[in-house]
Amino acid sequence: QVKLVDSGGDVVQPGRSLRLSCGATGFILNDHAMHWVRQTPGKGLEWLTVMSFDGNRKEYADSVKGRFTISRDTSTNTLYLQMNGLTTDDTGVYYCARALVGYSLDLWGRGSRVTVSS
Amino acid sequence: EVVLTQSPATLSLSPGERATLSCRASQNIYISLAWYQQTPGRAPRLLISDASNRATGVPARFSGSGSGTDFTLTINSLEPEDFAIYYCQQRGTFGQGTTVEVK
């Protein structure tokens, strides 16, 4: 079965770090560009970052540039999002997603909930 | 940066009726537009890519049209499961969503 299983969501204090994971089954991560998107009450759906299929290109939204890092482990077929310097504005549900073509995202994980609170 | 404006914010319709949703881009984006459906507690689901290409498994009652700055998602004959929130997207930008609710 083709799916993405995201995990790692938690409650953390402002300024702390968290790493989200996204395990891919039924397909090879290297064959697709992969994205992270979050959904917050204040901003709705917000695109965060993309890694190209070959891993050579990574792009970030201005809101997370310098704080978040996308990466992958091809041996385990897992995508990651390392989040540093978290603020309350980062509270939301984080989705990993596979690109069909360009930025059209045809497969989504179920989402990981991140709450940043003191 | 492209801004996507969706209208209306809420559409109140009855099952069997046609829904017409609009997405306007702040600049020419050619056909680089996708549409998603989201129901409560679930991830978005891709409906349309490249403005008019239906994604795999999406019913034929969903259709997308438009190019440049004006785009439309049409749902012919609403089914109960179609009452949801719909988002348009162009690269790293999402619209604010249109809620299709039961009248």
CSV table of N, CA and C in Angstrom, one decimal, chain A residues 4 22-34 51-57 71-79 97-99:
chain,number,residue,atom,x,y,z
A,4,LEU,N,2.1,7.5,3.4
A,4,LEU,CA,3.1,8.2,4.2
A,4,LEU,C,2.7,8.2,5.7
A,22,CYS,N,8.7,11.1,8.5
A,22,CYS,CA,7.7,10.7,7.6
A,22,CYS,C,8.2,9.4,6.8
A,23,GLY,N,7.7,8.3,7.2
A,23,GLY,CA,8.0,7.1,6.6
A,23,GLY,C,7.2,6.8,5.3
A,24,ALA,N,7.9,6.5,4.2
A,24,ALA,CA,7.2,6.2,3.0
A,24,ALA,C,7.1,4.7,2.8
A,25,THR,N,6.0,4.2,2.4
A,25,THR,CA,5.8,2.8,2.1
A,25,THR,C,5.1,2.6,0.7
A,26,GLY,N,5.5,1.7,0.0
A,26,GLY,CA,4.9,1.4,-1.3
A,26,GLY,C,5.5,2.2,-2.5
A,27,PHE,N,6.5,3.1,-2.2
A,27,PHE,CA,7.2,3.8,-3.2
A,27,PHE,C,8.5,4.3,-2.7
A,28,ILE,N,9.4,4.7,-3.6
A,28,ILE,CA,10.7,5.1,-3.2
A,28,ILE,C,10.8,6.6,-3.1
A,29,LEU,N,11.2,7.2,-2.0
A,29,LEU,CA,11.3,8.6,-1.8
A,29,LEU,C,12.1,9.2,-2.9
A,30,ASN,N,13.2,8.6,-3.3
A,30,ASN,CA,14.2,9.2,-4.3
A,30,ASN,C,13.5,9.4,-5.7
A,31,ASP,N,12.3,8.8,-5.9
A,31,ASP,CA,11.6,9.0,-7.2
A,31,ASP,C,10.8,10.2,-7.3
A,32,HIS,N,10.6,10.9,-6.1
A,32,HIS,CA,9.7,12.1,-6.1
A,32,HIS,C,10.3,13.2,-5.3
A,33,ALA,N,9.9,14.4,-5.7
A,33,ALA,CA,10.1,15.6,-4.8
A,33,ALA,C,9.2,15.4,-3.6
A,34,MET,N,9.6,15.8,-2.4
A,34,MET,CA,8.9,15.7,-1.2
A,34,MET,C,8.8,17.0,-0.5
A,51,MET,N,12.2,19.1,-1.0
A,51,MET,CA,13.4,18.5,-1.4
A,51,MET,C,13.2,17.9,-2.8
A,52,SER,N,14.0,18.1,-3.7
A,52,SER,CA,13.9,17.5,-5.1
A,52,SER,C,14.1,16.0,-5.0
A,53,PHE,N,13.7,15.3,-6.1
A,53,PHE,CA,13.8,13.9,-6.1
A,53,PHE,C,15.2,13.4,-5.9
A,54,ASP,N,16.2,14.2,-6.4
A,54,ASP,CA,17.6,13.8,-6.3
A,54,ASP,C,18.3,14.3,-5.0
A,55,GLY,N,17.5,15.1,-4.3
A,55,GLY,CA,18.1,15.6,-3.0
A,55,GLY,C,19.0,16.8,-3.2
A,56,ASN,N,19.2,17.3,-4.4
A,56,ASN,CA,20.1,18.4,-4.7
A,56,ASN,C,19.5,19.8,-4.4
A,57,ARG,N,18.2,19.9,-4.5
A,57,ARG,CA,17.6,21.2,-4.3
A,57,ARG,C,16.7,21.1,-3.1
A,71,SER,N,15.4,16.8,5.3
A,71,SER,CA,16.4,15.8,5.0
A,71,SER,C,15.7,14.4,4.7
A,72,ARG,N,16.5,13.5,4.3
A,72,ARG,CA,15.9,12.1,4.2
A,72,ARG,C,17.0,11.1,4.4
A,73,ASP,N,16.5,9.9,4.7
A,73,ASP,CA,17.4,8.7,4.8
A,73,ASP,C,16.9,7.7,3.8
A,74,THR,N,17.7,7.5,2.8
A,74,THR,CA,17.3,6.7,1.7
A,74,THR,C,17.3,5.2,2.1
A,75,SER,N,18.1,4.9,3.1
A,75,SER,CA,18.2,3.5,3.5
A,75,SER,C,16.9,3.0,4.3
A,76,THR,N,16.2,4.0,4.9
A,76,THR,CA,15.0,3.7,5.6
A,76,THR,C,13.8,4.3,4.9
A,77,ASN,N,14.0,5.0,3.8
A,77,ASN,CA,12.9,5.6,3.0
A,77,ASN,C,12.1,6.5,3.9
A,78,THR,N,12.8,7.3,4.6
A,78,THR,CA,12.2,8.2,5.6
A,78,THR,C,12.6,9.7,5.3
A,79,LEU,N,11.6,10.6,5.4
A,79,LEU,CA,11.8,12.0,5.3
A,79,LEU,C,11.8,12.6,6.6
A,97,ALA,N,4.2,15.4,2.3
A,97,ALA,CA,3.4,15.2,1.1
A,97,ALA,C,4.4,14.9,-0.1
A,98,ARG,N,3.9,14.1,-1.0
A,98,ARG,CA,4.6,13.7,-2.2
A,98,ARG,C,4.1,14.5,-3.3
A,99,ALA,N,5.1,15.0,-4.2
A,99,ALA,CA,4.7,15.7,-5.4
A,99,ALA,C,4.4,14.8,-6.5
